[in-house]
Coordinates of C-alpha atoms and ligand atoms in Angstrom, one line a residue:
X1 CA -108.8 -41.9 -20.3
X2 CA -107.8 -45.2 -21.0
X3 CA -103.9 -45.0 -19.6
X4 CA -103.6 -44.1 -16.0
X5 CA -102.6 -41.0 -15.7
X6 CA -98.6 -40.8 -14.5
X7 CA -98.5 -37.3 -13.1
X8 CA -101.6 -38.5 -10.7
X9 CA -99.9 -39.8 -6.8
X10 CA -102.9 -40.9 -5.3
X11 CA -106.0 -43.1 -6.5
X12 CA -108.7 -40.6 -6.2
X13 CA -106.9 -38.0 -8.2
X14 CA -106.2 -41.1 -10.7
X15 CA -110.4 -41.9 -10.8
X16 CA -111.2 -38.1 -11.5
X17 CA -108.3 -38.1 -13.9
X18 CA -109.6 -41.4 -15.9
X19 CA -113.2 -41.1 -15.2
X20 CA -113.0 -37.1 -16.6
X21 CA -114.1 -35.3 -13.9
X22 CA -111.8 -32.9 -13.3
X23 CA -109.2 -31.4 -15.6
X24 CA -106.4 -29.3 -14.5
X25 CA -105.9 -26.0 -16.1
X26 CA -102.3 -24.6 -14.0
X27 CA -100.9 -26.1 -11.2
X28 CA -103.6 -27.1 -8.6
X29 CA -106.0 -25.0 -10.5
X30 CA -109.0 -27.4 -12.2
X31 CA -111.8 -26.9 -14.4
X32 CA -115.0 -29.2 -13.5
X33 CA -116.4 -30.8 -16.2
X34 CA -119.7 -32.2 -16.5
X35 CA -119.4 -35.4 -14.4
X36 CA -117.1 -33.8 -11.9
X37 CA -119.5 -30.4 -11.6
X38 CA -122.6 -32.8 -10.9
X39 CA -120.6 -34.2 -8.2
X40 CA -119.6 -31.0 -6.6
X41 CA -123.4 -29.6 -7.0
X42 CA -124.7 -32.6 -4.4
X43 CA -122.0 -32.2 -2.4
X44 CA -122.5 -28.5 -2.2
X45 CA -126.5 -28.8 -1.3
X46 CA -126.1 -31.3 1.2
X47 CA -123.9 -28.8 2.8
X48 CA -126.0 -25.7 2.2
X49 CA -129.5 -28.3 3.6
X50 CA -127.6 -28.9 6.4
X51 CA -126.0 -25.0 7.3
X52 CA -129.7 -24.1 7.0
X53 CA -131.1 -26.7 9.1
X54 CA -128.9 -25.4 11.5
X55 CA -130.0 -21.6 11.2
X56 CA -126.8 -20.5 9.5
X57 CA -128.1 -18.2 6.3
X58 CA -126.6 -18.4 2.9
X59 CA -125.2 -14.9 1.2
X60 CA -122.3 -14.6 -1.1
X61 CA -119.2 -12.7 -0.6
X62 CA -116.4 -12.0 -3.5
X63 CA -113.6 -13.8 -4.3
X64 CA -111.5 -10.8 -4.7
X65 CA -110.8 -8.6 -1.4
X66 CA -108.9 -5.4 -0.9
X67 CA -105.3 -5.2 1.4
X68 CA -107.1 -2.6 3.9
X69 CA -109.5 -5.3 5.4
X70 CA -106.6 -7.5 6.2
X71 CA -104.6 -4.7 7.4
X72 CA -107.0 -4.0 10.1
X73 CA -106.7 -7.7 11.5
X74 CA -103.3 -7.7 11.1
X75 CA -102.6 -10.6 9.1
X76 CA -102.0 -9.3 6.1
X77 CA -98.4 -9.8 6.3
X78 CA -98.8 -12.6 8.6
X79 CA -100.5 -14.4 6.2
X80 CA -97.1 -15.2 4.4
X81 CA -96.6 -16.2 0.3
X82 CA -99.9 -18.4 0.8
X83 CA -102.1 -15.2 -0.1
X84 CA -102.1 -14.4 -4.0
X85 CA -101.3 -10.3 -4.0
X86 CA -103.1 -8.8 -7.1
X87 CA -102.7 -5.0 -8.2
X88 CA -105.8 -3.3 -10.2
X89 CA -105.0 -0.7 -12.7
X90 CA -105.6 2.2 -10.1
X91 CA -102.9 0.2 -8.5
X92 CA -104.7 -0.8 -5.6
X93 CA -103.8 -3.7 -3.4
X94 CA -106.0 -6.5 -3.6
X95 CA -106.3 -10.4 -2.4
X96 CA -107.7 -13.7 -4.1
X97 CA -109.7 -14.4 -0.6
X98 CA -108.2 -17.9 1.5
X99 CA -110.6 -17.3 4.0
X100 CA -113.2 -14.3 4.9
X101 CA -112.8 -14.0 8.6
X102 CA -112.1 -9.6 7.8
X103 CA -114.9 -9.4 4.9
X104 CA -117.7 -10.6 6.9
X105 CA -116.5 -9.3 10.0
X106 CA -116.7 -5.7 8.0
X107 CA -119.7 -6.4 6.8
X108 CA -121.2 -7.3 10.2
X109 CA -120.5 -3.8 11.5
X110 CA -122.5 -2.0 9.1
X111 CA -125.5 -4.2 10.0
X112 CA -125.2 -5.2 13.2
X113 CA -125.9 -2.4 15.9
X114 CA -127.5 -3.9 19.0
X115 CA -127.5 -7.4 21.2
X116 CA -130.6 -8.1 19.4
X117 CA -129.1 -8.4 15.8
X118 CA -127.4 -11.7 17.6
X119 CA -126.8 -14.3 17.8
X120 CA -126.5 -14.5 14.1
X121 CA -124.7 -17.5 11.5
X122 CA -124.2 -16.2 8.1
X123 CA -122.1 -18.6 5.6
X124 CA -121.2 -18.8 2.0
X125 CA -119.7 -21.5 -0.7
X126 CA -117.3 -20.0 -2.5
X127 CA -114.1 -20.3 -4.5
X128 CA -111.1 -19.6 -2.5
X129 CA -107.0 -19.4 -3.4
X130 CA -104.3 -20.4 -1.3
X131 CA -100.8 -20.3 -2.7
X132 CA -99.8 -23.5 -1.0
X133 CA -96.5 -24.8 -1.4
X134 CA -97.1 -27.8 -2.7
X135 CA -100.5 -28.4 -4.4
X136 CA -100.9 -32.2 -4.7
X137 CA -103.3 -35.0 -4.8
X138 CA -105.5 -33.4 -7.3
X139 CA -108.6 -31.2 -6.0
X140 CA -107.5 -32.5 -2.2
X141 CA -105.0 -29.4 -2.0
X142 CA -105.3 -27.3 -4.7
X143 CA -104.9 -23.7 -4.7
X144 CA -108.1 -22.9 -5.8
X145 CA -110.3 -24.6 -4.1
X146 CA -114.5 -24.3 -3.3
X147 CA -114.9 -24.2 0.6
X148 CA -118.5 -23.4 2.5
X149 CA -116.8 -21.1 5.4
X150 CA -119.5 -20.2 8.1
X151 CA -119.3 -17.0 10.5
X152 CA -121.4 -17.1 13.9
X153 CA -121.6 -13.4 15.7
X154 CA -122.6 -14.0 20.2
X155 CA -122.9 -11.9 22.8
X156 CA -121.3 -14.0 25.3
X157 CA -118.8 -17.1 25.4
X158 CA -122.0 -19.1 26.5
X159 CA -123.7 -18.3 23.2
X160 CA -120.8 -18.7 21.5
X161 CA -120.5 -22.2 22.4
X162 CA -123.5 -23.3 21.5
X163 CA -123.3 -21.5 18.2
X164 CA -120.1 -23.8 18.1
X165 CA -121.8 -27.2 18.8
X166 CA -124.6 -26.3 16.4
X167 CA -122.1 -26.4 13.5
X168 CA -121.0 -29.5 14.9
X169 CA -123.7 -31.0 14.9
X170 CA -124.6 -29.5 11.5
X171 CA -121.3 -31.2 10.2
X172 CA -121.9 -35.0 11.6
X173 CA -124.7 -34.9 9.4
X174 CA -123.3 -33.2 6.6
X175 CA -120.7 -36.1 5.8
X176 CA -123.3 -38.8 7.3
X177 CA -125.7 -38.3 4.6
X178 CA -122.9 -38.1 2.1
X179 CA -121.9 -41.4 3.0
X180 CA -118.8 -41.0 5.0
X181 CA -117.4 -41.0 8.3
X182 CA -115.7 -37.7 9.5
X183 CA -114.3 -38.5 13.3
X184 CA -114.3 -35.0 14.8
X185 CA -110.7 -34.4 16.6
X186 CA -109.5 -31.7 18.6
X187 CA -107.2 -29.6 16.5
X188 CA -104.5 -26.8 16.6
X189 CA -106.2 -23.8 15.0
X190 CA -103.7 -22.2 13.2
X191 CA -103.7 -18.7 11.1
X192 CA -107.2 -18.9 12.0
X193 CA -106.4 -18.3 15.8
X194 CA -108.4 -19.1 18.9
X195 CA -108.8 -22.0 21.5
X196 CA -111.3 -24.0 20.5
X197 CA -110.9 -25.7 17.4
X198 CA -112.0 -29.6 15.9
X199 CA -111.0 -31.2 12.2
X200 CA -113.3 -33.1 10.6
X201 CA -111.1 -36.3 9.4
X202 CA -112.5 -38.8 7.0
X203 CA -110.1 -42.2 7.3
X204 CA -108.0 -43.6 4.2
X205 CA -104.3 -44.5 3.8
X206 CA -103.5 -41.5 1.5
X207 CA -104.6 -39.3 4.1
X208 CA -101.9 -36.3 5.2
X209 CA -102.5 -36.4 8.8
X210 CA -101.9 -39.0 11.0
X211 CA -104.6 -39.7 13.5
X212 CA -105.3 -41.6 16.6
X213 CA -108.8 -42.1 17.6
X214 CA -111.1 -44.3 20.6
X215 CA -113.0 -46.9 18.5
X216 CA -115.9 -45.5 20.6
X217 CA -116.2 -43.6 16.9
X218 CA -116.9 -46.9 15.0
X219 CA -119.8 -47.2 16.8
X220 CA -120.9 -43.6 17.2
X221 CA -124.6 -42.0 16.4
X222 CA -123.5 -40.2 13.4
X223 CA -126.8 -38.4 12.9
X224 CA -128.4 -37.5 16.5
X225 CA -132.2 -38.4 14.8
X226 CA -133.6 -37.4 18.0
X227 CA -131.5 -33.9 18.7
X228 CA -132.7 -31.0 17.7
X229 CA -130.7 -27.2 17.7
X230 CA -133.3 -25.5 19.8
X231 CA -131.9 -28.0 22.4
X232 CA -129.0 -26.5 24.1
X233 CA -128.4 -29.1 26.5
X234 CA -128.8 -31.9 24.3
X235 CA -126.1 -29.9 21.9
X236 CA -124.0 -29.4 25.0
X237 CA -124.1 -33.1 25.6
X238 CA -123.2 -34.3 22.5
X239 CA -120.4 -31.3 22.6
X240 CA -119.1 -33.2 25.8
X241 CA -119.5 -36.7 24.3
X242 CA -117.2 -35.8 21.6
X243 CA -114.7 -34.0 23.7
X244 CA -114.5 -36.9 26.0
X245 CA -113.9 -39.1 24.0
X246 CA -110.3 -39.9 22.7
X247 CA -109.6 -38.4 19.0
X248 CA -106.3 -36.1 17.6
X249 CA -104.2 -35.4 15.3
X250 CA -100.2 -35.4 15.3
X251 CA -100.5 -32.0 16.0
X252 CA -102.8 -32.2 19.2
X253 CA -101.7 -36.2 20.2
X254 CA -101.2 -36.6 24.1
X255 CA -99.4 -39.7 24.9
X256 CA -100.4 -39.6 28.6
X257 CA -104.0 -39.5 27.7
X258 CA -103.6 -41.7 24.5
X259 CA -102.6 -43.8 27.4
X260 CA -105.7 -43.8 29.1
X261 CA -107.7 -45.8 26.3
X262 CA -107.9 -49.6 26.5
X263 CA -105.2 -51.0 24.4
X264 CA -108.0 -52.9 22.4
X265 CA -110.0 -49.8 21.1
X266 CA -107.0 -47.4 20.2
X267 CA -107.3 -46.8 16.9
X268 CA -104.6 -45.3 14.9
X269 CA -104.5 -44.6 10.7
X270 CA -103.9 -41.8 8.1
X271 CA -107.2 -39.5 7.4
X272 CA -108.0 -36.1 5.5
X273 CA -109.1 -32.9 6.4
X274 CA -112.7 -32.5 5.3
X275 CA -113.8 -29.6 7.7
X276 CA -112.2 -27.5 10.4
X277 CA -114.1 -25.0 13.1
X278 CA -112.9 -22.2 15.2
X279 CA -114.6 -20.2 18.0
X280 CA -112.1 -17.4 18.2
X281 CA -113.4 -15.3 20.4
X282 CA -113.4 -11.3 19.8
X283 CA -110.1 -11.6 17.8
X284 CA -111.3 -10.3 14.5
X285 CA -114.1 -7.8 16.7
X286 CA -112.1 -6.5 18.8
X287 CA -109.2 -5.4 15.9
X288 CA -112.0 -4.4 13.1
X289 CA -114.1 -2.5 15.4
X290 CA -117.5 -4.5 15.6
X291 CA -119.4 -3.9 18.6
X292 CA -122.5 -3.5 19.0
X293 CA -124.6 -2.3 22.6
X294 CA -125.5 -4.5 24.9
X295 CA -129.0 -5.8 26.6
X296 CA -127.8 -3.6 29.6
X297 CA -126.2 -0.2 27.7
X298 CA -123.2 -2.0 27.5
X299 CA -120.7 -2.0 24.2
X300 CA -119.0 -5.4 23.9
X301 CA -117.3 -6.5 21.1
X302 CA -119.1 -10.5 19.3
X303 CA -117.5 -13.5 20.1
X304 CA -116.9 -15.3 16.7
X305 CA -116.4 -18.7 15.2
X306 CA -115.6 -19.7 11.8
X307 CA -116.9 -22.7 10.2
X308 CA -115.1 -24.7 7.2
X309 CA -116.2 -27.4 5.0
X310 CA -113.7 -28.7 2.0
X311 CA -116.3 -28.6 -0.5
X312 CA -114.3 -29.5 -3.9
X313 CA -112.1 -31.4 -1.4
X314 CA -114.8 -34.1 -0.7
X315 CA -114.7 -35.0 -3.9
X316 CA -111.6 -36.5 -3.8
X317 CA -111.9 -37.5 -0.3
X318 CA -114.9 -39.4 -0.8
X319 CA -113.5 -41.4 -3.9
X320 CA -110.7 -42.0 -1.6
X321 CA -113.2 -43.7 0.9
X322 CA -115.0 -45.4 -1.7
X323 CA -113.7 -47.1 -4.8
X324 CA -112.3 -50.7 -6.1
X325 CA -110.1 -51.9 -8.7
X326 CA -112.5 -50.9 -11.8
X327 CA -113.3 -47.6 -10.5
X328 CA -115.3 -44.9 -8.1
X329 CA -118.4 -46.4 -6.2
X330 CA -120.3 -43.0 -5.4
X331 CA -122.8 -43.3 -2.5
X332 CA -126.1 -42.7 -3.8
X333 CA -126.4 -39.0 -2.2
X334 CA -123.6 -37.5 -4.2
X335 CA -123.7 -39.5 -7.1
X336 CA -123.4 -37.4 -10.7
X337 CA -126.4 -39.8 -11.7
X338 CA -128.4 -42.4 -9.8
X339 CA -128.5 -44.6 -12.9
X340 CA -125.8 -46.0 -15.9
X341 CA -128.4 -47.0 -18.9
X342 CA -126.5 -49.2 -21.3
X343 CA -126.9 -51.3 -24.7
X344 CA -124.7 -53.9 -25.1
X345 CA -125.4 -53.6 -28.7
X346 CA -126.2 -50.4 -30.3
X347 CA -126.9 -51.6 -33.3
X348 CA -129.9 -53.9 -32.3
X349 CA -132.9 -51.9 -32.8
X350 CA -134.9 -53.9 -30.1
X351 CA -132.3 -52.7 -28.0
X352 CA -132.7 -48.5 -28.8
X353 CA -136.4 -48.7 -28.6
X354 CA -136.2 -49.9 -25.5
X355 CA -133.6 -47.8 -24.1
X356 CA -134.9 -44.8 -25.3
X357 CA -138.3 -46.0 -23.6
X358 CA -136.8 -46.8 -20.3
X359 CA -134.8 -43.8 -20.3
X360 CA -137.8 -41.9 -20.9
X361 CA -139.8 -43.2 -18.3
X362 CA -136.6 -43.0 -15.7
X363 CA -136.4 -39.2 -16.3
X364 CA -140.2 -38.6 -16.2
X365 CA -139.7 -40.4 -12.5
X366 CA -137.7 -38.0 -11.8
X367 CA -134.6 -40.5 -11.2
X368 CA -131.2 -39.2 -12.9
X369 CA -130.0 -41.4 -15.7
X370 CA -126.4 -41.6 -17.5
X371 CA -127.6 -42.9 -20.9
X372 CA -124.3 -44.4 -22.5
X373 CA -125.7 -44.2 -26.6
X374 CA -122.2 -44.0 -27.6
X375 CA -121.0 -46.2 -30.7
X376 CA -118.8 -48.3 -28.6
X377 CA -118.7 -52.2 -27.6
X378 CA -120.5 -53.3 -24.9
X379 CA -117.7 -54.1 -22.6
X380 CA -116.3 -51.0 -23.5
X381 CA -119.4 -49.3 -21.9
X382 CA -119.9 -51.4 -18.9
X383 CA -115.9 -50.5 -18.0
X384 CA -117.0 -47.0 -18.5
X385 CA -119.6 -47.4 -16.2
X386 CA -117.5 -49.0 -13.6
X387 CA -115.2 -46.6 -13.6
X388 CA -117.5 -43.8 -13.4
X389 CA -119.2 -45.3 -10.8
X390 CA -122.8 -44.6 -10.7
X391 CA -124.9 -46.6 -8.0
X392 CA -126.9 -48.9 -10.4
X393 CA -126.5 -50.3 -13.9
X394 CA -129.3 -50.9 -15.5
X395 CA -127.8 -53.2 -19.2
X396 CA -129.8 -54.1 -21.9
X397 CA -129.1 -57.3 -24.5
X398 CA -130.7 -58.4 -27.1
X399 CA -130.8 -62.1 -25.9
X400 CA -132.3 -60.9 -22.6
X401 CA -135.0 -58.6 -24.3
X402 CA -136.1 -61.2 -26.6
X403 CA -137.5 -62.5 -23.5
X404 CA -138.3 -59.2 -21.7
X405 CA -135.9 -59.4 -19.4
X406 CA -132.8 -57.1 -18.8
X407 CA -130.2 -56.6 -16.1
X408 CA -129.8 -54.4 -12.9
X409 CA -126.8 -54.6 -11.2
X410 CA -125.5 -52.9 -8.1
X411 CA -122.1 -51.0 -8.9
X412 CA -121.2 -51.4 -4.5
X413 CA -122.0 -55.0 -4.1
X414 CA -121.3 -56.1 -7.6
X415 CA -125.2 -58.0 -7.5
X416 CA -126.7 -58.6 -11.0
X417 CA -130.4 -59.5 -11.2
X418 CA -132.4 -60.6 -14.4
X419 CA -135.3 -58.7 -14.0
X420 CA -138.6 -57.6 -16.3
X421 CA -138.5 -54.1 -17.6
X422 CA -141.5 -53.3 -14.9
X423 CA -139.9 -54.2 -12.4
X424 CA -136.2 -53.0 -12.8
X425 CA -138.2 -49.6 -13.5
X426 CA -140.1 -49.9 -9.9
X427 CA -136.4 -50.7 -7.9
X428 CA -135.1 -47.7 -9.5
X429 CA -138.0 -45.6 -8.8
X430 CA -139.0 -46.9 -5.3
Ligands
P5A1 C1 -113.0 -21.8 8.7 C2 -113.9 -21.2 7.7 C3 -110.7 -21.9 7.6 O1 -110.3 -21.3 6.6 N1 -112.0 -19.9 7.9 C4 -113.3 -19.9 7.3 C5 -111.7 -21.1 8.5 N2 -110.4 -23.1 7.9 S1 -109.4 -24.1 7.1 O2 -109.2 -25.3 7.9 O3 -108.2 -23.4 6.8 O4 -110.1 -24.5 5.8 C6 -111.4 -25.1 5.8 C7 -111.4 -26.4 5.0 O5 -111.1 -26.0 3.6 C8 -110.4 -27.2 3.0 N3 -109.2 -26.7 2.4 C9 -108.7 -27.1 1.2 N4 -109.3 -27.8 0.2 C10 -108.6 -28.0 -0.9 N5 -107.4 -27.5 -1.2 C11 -106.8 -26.7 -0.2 N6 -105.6 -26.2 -0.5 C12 -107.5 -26.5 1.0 N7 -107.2 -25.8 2.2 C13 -108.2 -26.0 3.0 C14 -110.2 -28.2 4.1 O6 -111.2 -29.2 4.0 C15 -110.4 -27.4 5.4 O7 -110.9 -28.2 6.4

């Protein structure tokens, strides 16, 4: 688009809007078009490498549930006008799924009979609907919406916990290697229930929440190189780390302790909800009916936790936390494509040929390349490029191929180098 879109509040919504990722279909429904989709792809494998890292294991559970499940919990009618109520022709009450705390606890107890079927973390990415109130921002709070929602099954509370801080520890590397910071904070859990509960906030301005936060988090070790999940104290430790270390939302913000951190390292800003995680206890055992025997003949009911991640939400979150006045500036991990290939002059033959060469030998790499071969001015395509936002630009000119040289330039820093064909090829494929 070459307007700004006027029904669009915040900038990331605007970028998915202009750059054509994202179209919307009904109100806070959206299809994904190509550019958009590729996004949501990256962002949805770094999740799934990092849930399996972790030992959670991948299934797939429908989108469309039936009233009885939810009965059994109770919260079918607690669950309010947010849950879209769909009859079948038989007349049956179904559910478009928000969440699949019931399905999966269901399906548990036809699998599950004994302690040693635990502990156990089964997850899923899959479309959800929530009939919020007011969908806004875009794909930041639709009402359909992709989520990757974890369940972990434990004997004991003990196990429980550490099933908990592996999913922590599973999500500061999720959004590390997408290139943002998530501060973990201590949370109310909600409809979801339970006592132990964190939100995974990435900072920006257009955020929802307001959050307060130690600046301990500026300088935290996002990654934990040297941890590893067979280490239960080490996860324990990082578990207390965290926890000690000042972080909330308006909801859970507590003045007297807010109080406690130095004046010069309380930070305070706006920030959205990227992921949310729950240990719940037996809530959803205990009222479906899971149990299973224990080591010592013993029937005892799973302790649970569930495990969110706002897939089609990082999208917009991550635009949000990285963009300037011409456009998005994807980090390379999630990036649609690594590189923008572009003629300033498609009529130059020079200028094809080579293209078409260096595009060739790009893909053969293996390194993913936007080719911009549309009939279009240059500058035309270079603002397209900057508004799309892929990490590297790679242009071509006829002035600068006469001599063999073209230009790479870096769509983050804004760095443009005159380079030989050779050895723009060898940056891009180092
Ligand atoms: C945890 C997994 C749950 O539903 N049950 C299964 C738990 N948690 S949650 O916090 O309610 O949602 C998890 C994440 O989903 C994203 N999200 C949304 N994204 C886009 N539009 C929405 N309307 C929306 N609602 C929730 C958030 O990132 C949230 O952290």
């Amino acid at each position: 688009m070459k307007e700004s879109p006027s029904d669009a509040q915040i900038v990331s919504h605007k970028l998915m809007l202009r750059a054509g990722l994202v179209r919307q279909t009904a109100a806070g429904i959206y299809a994904w078009l190509p550019i958009g989709f590729r996004v949501l792809k990256k962002i949805e494998q770094i999740v799934r490498e990092e849930q399996d890292r972790a030992g959670a294991i991948e299934m797939l559970m429908p989108t469309l549930q039936s009233a009885d499940l939810w009965r059994q919990s109770g919260r079918y009618d607690a669950y309010g006008p947010e849950m879209l109520r769909i009859k079948d022709r038989h007349d049956r009450e179904m559910l478009y799924g928000p969440t699949n705390e019931e399905m999966i606890t269901d399906l548990f107890k036809e699998g599950a009979k004994s302690y040693r079927d635990l502990p156990r973390t089964l997850y899923h990415i899959q479309w959800k609907f929530r009939d919020e109130v007011r969908p806004r921002f875009g794909v930041m709070r639709g009402r359909e919406f992709l989520m990757k929602d974890a369940y972990s099954f434990d004997l004991d509370e003990a196990g429980a916990r550490l099933s908990y801080y592996k999913q922590l520890l599973a999500y500061l590397r999720t959004f590390q290697r997408m290139g943002i910071r998530a501060v973990p904070m201590k949370a109310a859990s909600g409809p979801i229930g339970g006592d132990l509960s964190h939100e995974f906030i990435v900072l920006a301005p257009t955020g929802e929440s307001e959050v307060f936060y130690d600046a301990a988090f500026e300088e935290f070790d996002w990654a934990q190189a040297s941890l590893t999940y067979d280490d239960a104290a080490g996860l324990e430790a990082l578990f207390n780390q965290v926890s000690s270390t000042y972080s909330a939302t308006d909801e859970t913000h507590d003045e007297a302790r807010w109080a406690e951190v130095a004046l010069d390292r309380q930070r305070q800003g706006r920030g959205i909800e990227v992921g949310h995680i729950f240990y719940f206890g037996t809530k959803y055992s205990a009222s479906m009916g899971l149990k299973v025997s224990g080591p010592d003949g013993s029937i005892v009911a799973p302790e649970m936790g569930s495990y969110g991640v706002g897939v089609s939400r990082l999208v917009g979150a991550i635009i949000e936390a990285s963009h300037d006045d011409n456009g998005i500036i994807w980090p390379e991990a999630v990036a649609p494509w690594k590189v923008g290939l572009v003629t300033m002059r498609g009529d130059d033959a020079a200028s094809v040929a080579a293209a078409d060469d260096i595009y060739g030998r790009l893909t053969a790499a293996g390194v993913e390349v936007l080719y911009d071969d549309r009939d279009e001015r240059g500058g035309v395509k270079l603002g397209s490029m900057d508004l799309i936002g892929l990490p590297w630009q790679l242009i071509i000119g006829p002035r600068g191929l006469a001599q063999g040289l073209v230009e790479l330039k870096s769509r983050g820093s804004g760095e443009k180098q005159e380079l030989s064909i050779e050895s723009a090829l060898e940056r891009l494929t180092a």
